[in-house]
Short mmCIF file of C-alpha atoms in Angstrom, two decimals:
data_model
loop_
_atom_site.label_atom_id
_atom_site.label_comp_id
_atom_site.label_asym_id
_atom_site.label_seq_id
_atom_site.Cartn_x
_atom_site.Cartn_y
_atom_site.Cartn_z
CA MET A 1 -40.45 14.37 32.91
CA ARG A 2 -42.49 17.08 31.22
CA THR A 3 -40.56 16.57 27.97
CA ALA A 4 -41.27 12.84 28.09
CA GLU A 5 -44.98 13.44 28.81
CA LYS A 6 -45.24 15.77 25.81
CA TRP A 7 -43.84 13.05 23.57
CA ALA A 8 -46.25 10.54 25.14
CA ASP A 9 -49.18 12.78 24.21
CA LEU A 10 -48.05 12.61 20.56
CA TRP A 11 -48.16 8.81 20.51
CA CYS A 12 -50.58 7.27 18.00
CA GLY A 13 -48.92 3.91 17.35
CA LEU A 14 -46.05 2.68 15.21
CA PRO A 15 -45.97 3.71 11.54
CA ASP A 16 -47.55 1.13 9.26
CA GLY A 17 -45.00 -1.51 8.36
CA ALA A 18 -42.93 -0.98 11.52
CA SER A 19 -42.58 -3.58 14.25
CA LYS A 20 -40.99 -4.24 17.62
CA SER A 21 -38.00 -5.99 16.05
CA GLN A 22 -37.30 -2.94 13.88
CA LEU A 23 -37.48 -0.71 16.96
CA LEU A 24 -34.95 -2.94 18.70
CA GLN A 25 -32.70 -2.76 15.63
CA LEU A 26 -32.87 1.05 15.74
CA LEU A 27 -31.70 1.00 19.35
CA GLU A 28 -28.78 -1.20 18.31
CA ASP A 29 -27.82 0.97 15.33
CA ILE A 30 -27.98 4.34 17.13
CA PRO A 31 -25.26 5.08 19.71
CA ALA A 32 -26.27 6.23 23.19
CA SER A 33 -24.17 9.37 22.81
CA ARG A 34 -26.57 10.62 20.14
CA PHE A 35 -29.10 11.34 22.93
CA GLY A 36 -26.55 12.19 25.60
CA VAL A 37 -27.29 9.19 27.83
CA PRO A 38 -24.85 6.61 29.24
CA VAL A 39 -24.37 3.34 27.41
CA LYS A 40 -25.75 1.38 30.37
CA ALA A 41 -28.92 3.47 30.31
CA TRP A 42 -29.28 2.72 26.60
CA GLN A 43 -28.93 -1.01 27.36
CA PHE A 44 -31.60 -0.63 30.05
CA LEU A 45 -33.99 0.90 27.48
CA HIS A 46 -33.24 -1.93 25.03
CA ARG A 47 -34.05 -4.47 27.74
CA LEU A 48 -37.37 -2.78 28.55
CA VAL A 49 -38.46 -2.91 24.90
CA LYS A 50 -37.31 -6.50 24.51
CA ARG A 51 -39.30 -7.67 27.56
CA GLN A 52 -42.47 -5.93 26.40
CA PRO A 53 -44.82 -8.31 24.47
CA GLN A 54 -45.06 -8.01 20.70
CA ALA A 55 -48.83 -7.42 20.88
CA CYS A 56 -48.28 -4.15 22.76
CA PHE A 57 -46.63 -2.49 19.72
CA LEU A 58 -49.63 -1.71 17.54
CA THR A 59 -49.46 0.24 14.29
CA GLN A 60 -51.47 3.34 13.44
CA SER A 61 -53.89 1.41 11.22
CA GLU A 62 -54.50 -1.13 14.03
CA LEU A 63 -55.27 1.68 16.49
CA HIS A 64 -57.68 3.43 14.14
CA GLY A 65 -61.00 4.11 15.93
CA ARG A 66 -59.78 2.96 19.35
CA ASP A 67 -59.32 4.95 22.58
CA LEU A 68 -55.61 5.86 22.56
CA THR A 69 -55.51 6.53 26.31
CA THR A 70 -56.66 3.03 27.14
CA ALA A 71 -54.64 1.38 24.36
CA GLY A 72 -51.51 3.24 25.47
CA LEU A 73 -51.55 1.48 28.85
CA ALA A 74 -50.23 -1.63 27.08
CA LEU A 75 -46.89 0.16 26.51
CA ILE A 76 -46.26 0.62 30.24
CA SER A 77 -43.59 -1.81 31.46
CA THR A 78 -44.39 -3.13 34.94
CA TRP A 79 -41.27 -5.26 35.41
CA SER A 80 -39.76 -4.80 38.87
CA ASP A 81 -36.27 -3.56 39.57
CA ASP A 82 -35.34 -6.97 40.93
CA VAL A 83 -36.01 -8.67 37.60
CA LEU A 84 -34.39 -5.92 35.50
CA GLY A 85 -31.42 -5.65 37.88
CA GLU A 86 -30.83 -9.39 37.57
CA ASP A 87 -30.94 -9.16 33.77
CA LEU A 88 -28.43 -6.30 33.60
CA ASP A 89 -26.44 -7.11 36.76
CA ARG A 90 -27.15 -3.64 38.16
CA SER A 91 -28.43 -2.35 41.49
CA SER A 92 -31.76 -0.61 42.05
CA ARG A 93 -29.98 2.71 42.52
CA SER A 94 -28.33 2.32 39.11
CA LEU A 95 -31.68 1.51 37.50
CA ALA A 96 -33.24 4.60 39.09
CA ARG A 97 -30.41 6.70 37.65
CA TYR A 98 -30.95 5.17 34.21
CA ARG A 99 -34.67 5.98 34.33
CA SER A 100 -33.88 9.56 35.24
CA ASP A 101 -31.41 9.92 32.33
CA LEU A 102 -33.81 8.43 29.80
CA ALA A 103 -36.71 10.58 31.01
CA ALA A 104 -34.52 13.71 30.73
CA ALA A 105 -33.76 12.73 27.11
CA GLY A 106 -37.52 12.43 26.41
CA LEU A 107 -37.38 8.70 25.68
CA ILE A 108 -39.53 7.29 28.52
CA ALA A 109 -41.95 8.47 31.17
CA PHE A 110 -42.13 6.93 34.63
CA ARG A 111 -44.71 6.75 37.35
CA ASP A 112 -44.71 4.71 40.58
CA SER A 113 -47.71 3.84 42.73
CA PRO A 114 -47.80 5.13 46.34
CA ASP A 115 -46.42 1.82 47.60
CA ARG A 116 -43.85 1.78 44.74
CA SER A 117 -45.52 -1.22 43.14
CA ARG A 118 -45.84 -1.53 39.37
CA ALA A 119 -48.99 -3.17 38.05
CA PHE A 120 -52.09 -2.77 35.95
CA PHE A 121 -55.30 -1.68 37.67
CA GLY A 122 -58.88 -2.33 36.58
CA LYS A 123 -61.47 -5.08 36.30
CA ASP A 124 -59.81 -6.65 33.24
CA ARG A 125 -56.01 -6.93 32.82
CA ASP A 126 -56.38 -6.97 29.05
CA ALA A 127 -58.19 -3.61 29.24
CA PRO A 128 -56.92 -1.93 32.43
CA ASP A 129 -58.05 1.45 33.69
CA ASP A 130 -54.60 2.52 34.93
CA ALA A 131 -51.02 1.26 35.28
CA TYR A 132 -47.79 2.18 37.06
CA GLY A 133 -44.29 1.65 35.65
CA VAL A 134 -42.07 2.77 32.77
CA ASP A 135 -44.06 4.27 29.87
CA LEU A 136 -42.57 3.50 26.43
CA LYS A 137 -45.00 5.69 24.46
CA PRO A 138 -42.44 8.58 24.11
CA LEU A 139 -39.95 6.18 22.49
CA VAL A 140 -42.55 4.78 20.08
CA ALA A 141 -43.75 8.30 19.23
CA ARG A 142 -40.19 9.16 18.15
CA TYR A 143 -39.86 6.16 15.85
CA SER A 144 -39.67 8.29 12.68
CA GLU A 145 -37.06 10.51 14.31
CA LEU A 146 -34.99 7.44 15.22
CA CYS A 147 -35.17 6.25 11.60
CA ALA A 148 -33.94 9.64 10.36
CA ILE A 149 -31.07 9.58 12.86
CA ARG A 150 -30.13 6.05 11.78
CA ASP A 151 -30.12 7.02 8.08
CA GLY A 152 -28.07 10.13 8.80
CA LEU A 153 -25.49 8.12 10.73
CA ARG A 154 -25.23 5.62 7.89
CA GLN A 155 -24.61 8.40 5.40
CA VAL A 156 -21.97 9.98 7.62
CA LYS A 157 -20.34 6.59 8.10
CA SER A 158 -20.32 5.97 4.35
CA GLU A 159 -18.68 9.35 3.73
CA SER A 160 -16.21 8.68 6.53
CA VAL A 161 -15.27 5.32 5.04
CA GLY A 162 -14.74 6.95 1.64
CA ILE A 163 -12.51 9.65 3.12
CA ARG A 164 -10.45 7.13 5.08
CA ARG A 165 -10.02 4.94 2.00
CA SER A 166 -8.88 7.96 0.01
CA LEU A 167 -6.43 8.74 2.81
CA SER A 168 -5.06 5.19 2.65
CA ARG A 169 -4.63 5.44 -1.11
CA ALA A 170 -2.86 8.78 -0.72
CA ARG A 171 -0.54 7.26 1.91
CA ASN A 172 0.34 4.34 -0.38
CA ARG A 173 0.98 6.73 -3.27
CA LEU A 174 3.26 8.83 -1.08
CA ARG A 175 5.29 5.74 -0.20
CA GLU A 176 5.53 4.75 -3.86
CA LEU A 177 6.72 8.19 -4.91
CA LYS A 178 9.15 8.41 -2.01
CA ALA A 179 10.79 5.19 -3.20
CA LEU A 180 11.41 6.78 -6.62
CA MET A 181 12.40 10.29 -5.59
CA ILE A 182 16.01 11.48 -5.69
CA GLU A 183 15.84 15.11 -4.55
CA PRO A 184 16.16 15.56 -0.74
CA SER A 185 13.42 18.21 -0.85
CA ASP A 186 11.02 15.65 -2.33
CA HIS A 187 11.87 13.18 0.44
CA LEU A 188 11.16 15.92 3.00
CA ILE A 189 7.74 16.63 1.44
CA ALA A 190 6.86 12.92 1.46
CA ASP A 191 8.03 12.43 5.07
CA GLN A 192 6.05 15.41 6.35
CA ALA A 193 2.91 14.31 4.52
CA LEU A 194 3.24 10.75 5.84
CA LYS A 195 3.56 12.08 9.40
CA VAL A 196 0.37 14.11 8.95
CA VAL A 197 -1.44 11.03 7.62
CA GLU A 198 -0.31 8.90 10.56
CA ALA A 199 -1.45 11.62 12.98
CA VAL A 200 -5.01 11.88 11.64
CA ARG A 201 -5.91 8.52 10.12
CA ARG A 202 -7.16 7.04 13.42
CA ARG A 203 -8.93 10.17 14.60
CA LYS A 204 -12.69 9.93 15.16
CA ASN A 205 -13.17 13.54 14.11
CA ILE A 206 -13.81 13.25 10.38
CA ASP A 207 -12.99 16.94 9.86
CA ALA A 208 -9.42 16.31 11.03
CA VAL A 209 -9.17 13.32 8.69
CA GLN A 210 -10.45 15.50 5.83
CA LEU A 211 -7.73 18.08 6.49
CA GLY A 212 -5.10 15.34 6.53
CA LEU A 213 -6.40 14.01 3.21
CA GLN A 214 -6.21 17.47 1.66
CA HIS A 215 -2.60 17.87 2.80
CA ALA A 216 -1.70 14.40 1.48
CA ASN A 217 -3.29 15.09 -1.92
CA GLU A 218 -1.34 18.34 -2.24
CA ALA A 219 1.90 16.50 -1.42
CA VAL A 220 1.08 13.77 -3.97
CA ALA A 221 0.44 16.39 -6.67
CA SER A 222 3.74 18.11 -5.88
CA LEU A 223 5.71 14.84 -5.90
CA GLU A 224 4.11 13.65 -9.15
CA ALA A 225 5.05 16.92 -10.84
CA SER A 226 8.63 16.49 -9.58
CA PHE A 227 8.56 12.86 -10.69
CA ASP A 228 7.54 13.89 -14.21
CA ARG A 229 10.42 16.35 -14.34
CA MET A 230 12.81 13.68 -13.13
CA MET A 231 11.63 11.28 -15.84
CA ASN A 232 12.25 13.89 -18.50
CA ASP A 233 15.77 14.48 -17.14
CA VAL A 234 16.85 10.92 -16.35
CA LEU A 235 14.99 8.51 -18.60
CA LEU A 236 15.80 8.36 -22.28
CA GLU A 237 13.21 9.62 -24.76
CA PRO A 238 11.57 6.92 -26.95
CA ASP A 239 13.15 6.35 -30.36
CA VAL A 240 10.84 7.75 -33.04
CA SER A 241 12.52 5.62 -35.69
CA GLY A 242 10.77 2.48 -34.49
CA ALA A 243 13.99 0.73 -33.40
CA PRO A 244 13.88 -1.27 -30.14
CA ASP A 245 14.36 0.73 -26.95
CA SER A 246 17.75 0.35 -25.29
CA LEU A 247 18.96 1.95 -22.10
CA ASP A 248 22.56 0.82 -22.62
CA THR A 249 24.94 3.08 -24.51
CA GLN A 250 26.16 0.49 -27.03
CA LEU A 251 27.85 1.58 -30.26
CA PRO A 252 28.01 -0.47 -33.45
CA PRO A 253 31.37 -2.21 -34.04
CA SER A 254 32.41 0.30 -36.70
CA LEU A 255 32.08 3.17 -34.20
CA ARG A 256 33.61 1.57 -31.12
CA PRO A 257 36.21 3.75 -29.41
CA GLU A 258 39.65 2.35 -28.89
CA SER A 259 39.26 2.41 -25.09
CA ILE A 260 36.63 -0.37 -25.11
CA SER A 261 37.92 -3.89 -24.49
CA GLU A 262 36.34 -7.02 -25.93
CA GLU A 263 34.08 -9.17 -23.70
CA GLY A 264 33.05 -12.79 -24.02
CA LEU A 265 36.04 -13.95 -26.08
CA GLY A 266 36.03 -17.50 -27.36
CA GLU A 267 38.81 -20.01 -26.83
CA GLU A 268 39.99 -22.58 -29.36
CA GLY A 269 38.71 -22.11 -32.90
CA THR A 270 38.48 -18.31 -32.59
CA TRP A 271 39.09 -16.18 -35.67
CA PHE A 272 40.61 -12.74 -35.97
CA ARG A 273 41.71 -10.26 -38.58
CA ALA A 274 44.93 -8.30 -38.59
CA PRO A 275 44.30 -4.57 -38.06
CA ALA A 276 46.59 -3.31 -40.80
CA LEU A 277 48.26 -4.95 -43.78
CA THR A 278 50.41 -3.73 -46.61
CA SER A 279 49.25 -3.71 -50.19
CA ASN A 280 51.24 -6.89 -50.85
CA ASP A 281 49.58 -8.81 -48.00
CA THR A 282 46.30 -10.65 -47.99
CA ASP A 283 43.13 -8.59 -47.73
CA ALA A 284 42.35 -7.56 -44.12
CA SER A 285 38.81 -8.82 -44.43
CA THR A 286 40.01 -12.43 -44.91
CA PRO A 287 39.52 -14.46 -41.69
CA ILE A 288 42.62 -16.13 -40.26
CA SER A 289 42.58 -19.02 -37.75
CA VAL A 290 44.27 -18.79 -34.39
CA LYS A 291 45.77 -22.23 -34.95
CA THR A 292 47.43 -20.82 -38.02
CA VAL A 293 49.04 -18.16 -35.84
CA GLU A 294 50.20 -20.84 -33.42
CA ASN A 295 51.79 -22.79 -36.31
CA GLY A 296 53.76 -19.69 -37.33
CA SER A 297 52.32 -19.44 -40.84
CA LEU A 298 51.26 -15.81 -40.37
CA ALA A 299 54.74 -14.32 -40.25
CA SER A 300 54.09 -12.52 -43.49
CA TYR A 301 50.97 -10.90 -42.05
CA VAL A 302 51.78 -9.86 -38.49
CA HIS A 303 55.03 -10.28 -36.59
CA GLN A 304 54.51 -11.48 -32.99
CA ASP A 305 56.97 -8.94 -31.60
CA ASP A 306 55.02 -6.18 -33.30
CA ILE A 307 51.82 -7.33 -31.63
CA VAL A 308 53.38 -7.33 -28.18
CA SER A 309 55.06 -3.99 -28.67
CA ASP A 310 51.88 -2.42 -30.02
CA ASP A 311 49.96 -3.81 -27.04
CA VAL A 312 52.41 -2.27 -24.59
CA ALA A 313 52.48 1.04 -26.40
CA ASN A 314 48.73 1.27 -26.81
CA GLU A 315 47.32 -0.36 -23.70
CA GLY A 316 43.59 -1.07 -24.05
CA ARG A 317 43.59 -0.63 -27.85
CA ILE A 318 41.55 -3.14 -29.84
CA LEU A 319 43.94 -5.11 -32.04
CA PHE A 320 41.65 -7.71 -33.57
CA GLU A 321 37.97 -8.38 -34.22
CA PHE A 322 36.97 -11.87 -33.09
CA THR A 323 34.31 -14.10 -34.67
CA LEU A 324 33.41 -17.77 -34.29
CA ASP A 325 34.82 -20.30 -36.69
CA ALA A 326 32.07 -21.08 -39.18
CA SER A 327 33.61 -24.46 -40.05
CA ALA A 328 33.68 -25.74 -36.44
CA PRO A 329 30.76 -26.23 -34.00
CA PRO A 330 30.29 -22.99 -32.06
CA ARG A 331 31.31 -23.06 -28.42
CA GLN A 332 29.48 -21.27 -25.61
CA PRO A 333 31.22 -17.90 -25.18
CA VAL A 334 32.48 -16.90 -21.78
CA GLN A 335 29.88 -14.54 -20.28
CA ARG A 336 31.67 -11.93 -18.20
CA VAL A 337 28.56 -10.21 -16.79
CA THR A 338 25.40 -12.15 -15.98
CA CYS A 339 22.14 -10.31 -15.37
CA PRO A 340 18.85 -11.72 -13.96
CA GLU A 341 15.69 -11.79 -16.03
CA LEU A 342 13.49 -8.71 -15.72
CA SER A 343 10.57 -10.92 -14.66
CA ALA A 344 12.63 -12.19 -11.70
CA VAL A 345 13.51 -8.62 -10.73
CA ILE A 346 9.87 -7.48 -10.90
CA ARG A 347 8.79 -10.51 -8.83
CA LEU A 348 11.15 -9.63 -5.97
CA LEU A 349 10.71 -5.83 -5.99
CA PRO A 350 7.45 -5.73 -3.92
CA LYS A 351 9.06 -7.72 -1.08
CA LEU A 352 12.24 -5.70 -1.28
CA MET A 353 10.40 -2.35 -1.18
CA ASP A 354 8.23 -3.57 1.70
CA ARG A 355 11.31 -4.36 3.80
CA LEU A 356 12.65 -0.89 3.12
CA GLY A 357 9.35 0.72 4.16
CA TYR A 358 8.16 1.67 0.67
CA SER A 359 5.44 0.48 -1.69
CA PHE A 360 5.91 -1.05 -5.14
CA TYR A 361 3.82 0.47 -7.91
CA ARG A 362 3.84 -0.20 -11.65
CA ASP A 363 3.50 3.37 -12.82
CA PRO A 364 1.87 3.37 -16.30
CA ARG A 365 4.13 6.21 -17.37
CA PHE A 366 7.04 3.78 -17.67
CA ARG A 367 7.22 2.31 -21.15
CA ASP A 368 8.34 -1.17 -20.12
CA ASP A 369 9.74 -3.26 -17.27
CA GLU A 370 13.29 -2.18 -18.05
CA SER A 371 12.60 1.51 -17.51
CA LEU A 372 10.61 0.69 -14.35
CA VAL A 373 13.47 -1.32 -12.84
CA LEU A 374 15.93 1.40 -13.86
CA ALA A 375 13.87 4.03 -12.01
CA TYR A 376 13.76 1.94 -8.82
CA GLY A 377 17.49 1.29 -9.14
CA GLN A 378 18.23 4.99 -9.54
CA ALA A 379 16.19 5.75 -6.41
CA ALA A 380 18.10 3.01 -4.55
CA GLY A 381 21.40 4.51 -5.70
CA HIS A 382 20.31 7.89 -4.36
CA ARG A 383 19.41 6.38 -0.98
CA ILE A 384 22.78 4.63 -0.89
CA GLY A 385 24.59 7.96 -1.29
CA LEU A 386 25.27 8.59 -4.98
CA ASP A 387 24.63 12.09 -6.28
CA GLN A 388 22.51 12.84 -9.34
CA SER A 389 25.42 13.26 -11.73
CA ALA A 390 26.86 9.88 -10.72
CA ILE A 391 23.45 8.23 -11.09
CA ARG A 392 23.03 9.65 -14.59
CA ARG A 393 26.57 8.63 -15.55
CA TYR A 394 26.23 5.07 -14.28
CA SER A 395 22.77 4.73 -15.84
CA SER A 396 24.16 5.79 -19.19
CA GLN A 397 27.18 3.48 -18.91
CA HIS A 398 25.61 0.33 -17.48
CA GLY A 399 21.84 0.75 -17.86
CA ILE A 400 19.83 -2.01 -16.21
CA ARG A 401 22.99 -3.53 -14.70
CA PHE A 402 23.48 -0.42 -12.59
CA ALA A 403 19.88 -0.62 -11.35
CA ILE A 404 20.22 -4.28 -10.35
CA ALA A 405 23.56 -3.62 -8.64
CA ALA A 406 22.02 -0.76 -6.63
CA LEU A 407 18.99 -2.87 -5.62
CA LEU A 408 21.29 -5.76 -4.65
CA THR A 409 23.36 -3.43 -2.49
CA GLU A 410 20.32 -1.99 -0.72
CA GLY A 411 18.71 -5.40 -0.24
CA THR A 412 21.79 -7.12 1.20
CA GLN A 413 21.53 -6.49 4.93
CA SER A 414 25.09 -7.54 5.84
CA VAL A 415 26.75 -4.73 3.84
CA GLU A 416 28.48 -2.32 6.22
CA ASN A 417 29.32 0.41 3.69
CA PRO A 418 26.68 0.29 0.91
CA LYS A 419 28.18 3.12 -1.15
CA SER A 420 31.64 1.54 -1.32
CA TYR A 421 30.06 -1.86 -1.94
CA LEU A 422 28.07 -0.49 -4.91
CA GLU A 423 31.03 1.42 -6.32
CA GLY A 424 33.06 -1.81 -6.18
CA ILE A 425 30.45 -3.62 -8.30
CA LEU A 426 30.34 -0.73 -10.76
CA TYR A 427 34.13 -0.73 -11.03
CA LYS A 428 34.06 -4.41 -11.95
CA LEU A 429 31.29 -3.77 -14.48
CA GLY A 430 33.36 -1.07 -16.15
CA SER A 431 36.68 -2.91 -15.97
CA GLY A 432 36.05 -4.88 -19.15
CA TRP A 433 37.63 -8.11 -17.89
CA MET A 434 36.47 -8.82 -14.29
CA LYS A 435 33.57 -11.28 -13.99
CA VAL A 436 30.37 -10.02 -12.30
CA ASP A 437 27.63 -12.58 -11.56
CA LEU A 438 24.59 -10.40 -10.88
CA ALA A 439 22.16 -13.21 -11.75
CA MET A 440 23.44 -15.55 -9.04
CA SER A 441 23.44 -12.78 -6.42
CA TRP A 442 19.88 -11.79 -7.32
CA GLY A 443 18.82 -15.45 -7.10
CA ARG A 444 20.25 -15.72 -3.58
CA LEU A 445 18.47 -12.52 -2.58
CA THR A 446 15.20 -13.85 -4.04
CA ARG A 447 15.46 -17.10 -2.07
CA HIS A 448 16.05 -15.11 1.10
CA TYR A 449 13.01 -12.84 0.73
CA LEU A 450 10.56 -15.25 -0.88
CA THR A 451 11.39 -18.49 0.98
CA GLY A 452 12.87 -17.23 4.26
CA SER A 453 16.29 -18.82 3.76
CA PRO A 454 19.32 -17.32 5.59
CA PRO A 455 20.40 -13.94 4.19
CA PRO A 456 23.04 -14.17 1.47
CA PRO A 457 26.52 -12.88 2.30
CA PRO A 458 28.03 -10.10 0.18
CA ARG A 459 29.67 -11.52 -2.93
CA TYR A 460 31.65 -8.41 -3.91
CA ARG A 461 34.29 -6.97 -1.61
#
């Protein structure tokens, strides 16, 4: 009570420009724990101020030249416990406890008359000589202090929001990097950092959140450095000659090895050249029609038995180069391997990564969509069970097709053995003659994730 009375002696009115409504807003913005009082006691104080008339809260300029002792009687609340208890649904004993807590915090003073009545005394109620009840002068005298506390809390809250947003960004970045990492040690770093983030991100203690953010930032820096090294090792360097980028290892026709088989061969109307002719035969560069071979007019060029015997002796060797007949309308070639558009792959990747528990991120360090999809496919191949040497080999052999096959394997939920499933697709890709419809499979997967249709069954056994 002495602390409250000391604050009451310092009362000289509200600062100019302040009002009762602003005092009520301060009580709403400042938590009760800031003064060490219960929340119910803080609500009791708010109710006392709200019930006090607006005219009682005079500013310093309005009180200039007046007797402060007499004017201060207007800030004594004389509402009975019955009225206040009905407002707050509390008993008189609870209200007495609230008054004691608030007085100990130096926010109110309290004085009862001998008969425990609360009223103004004097000839004129508008200018009483004395009053009994709850004195609000200590609270009004601390108005500037309440404003400083409110501003400090807002600043702390703003800093807390910034730290928590940074923590959320670090968590998302960790998930993005984890989806691209291949090394088990990098996955361990990402998993540990994500566990730390989950442990601290809901904590009220901002110092604990700050420590979690520091740990997450260190993990992100480590993973990004590892990611840069992985890009230098796995991704192809850009061609300084200005030629278009290509991730497939495709050789020009003049340099094709004999182990490569032709794809997409035409049917009727196809042309070929004999691989070797004698000096007396027609020039090897002269095109010859297949129909001519069927009519038997090429006996002087190539004997049919020789072709069969050479094919048996040199299995897989390229015997002829095929071109379309320029004199006949071109036919649609048979497409052995179909691949979805990169835009369709990029459109599905966010949903696919979200189902796997990762985040999709268009890292600006990738030159184009093709290298981005290849990186996500390589990470999927690692999660499926391929080692780094196999990932590099398949990426060099099949390029974007390997990435799409790996993403298809990981996204198809009904696959029991993903590694064998993926290796089966890659075997068909490298066979040179087995048809692989990656575009149709990717379309079925897209319909499943984007429209909610039933999951597609595996197409490759």
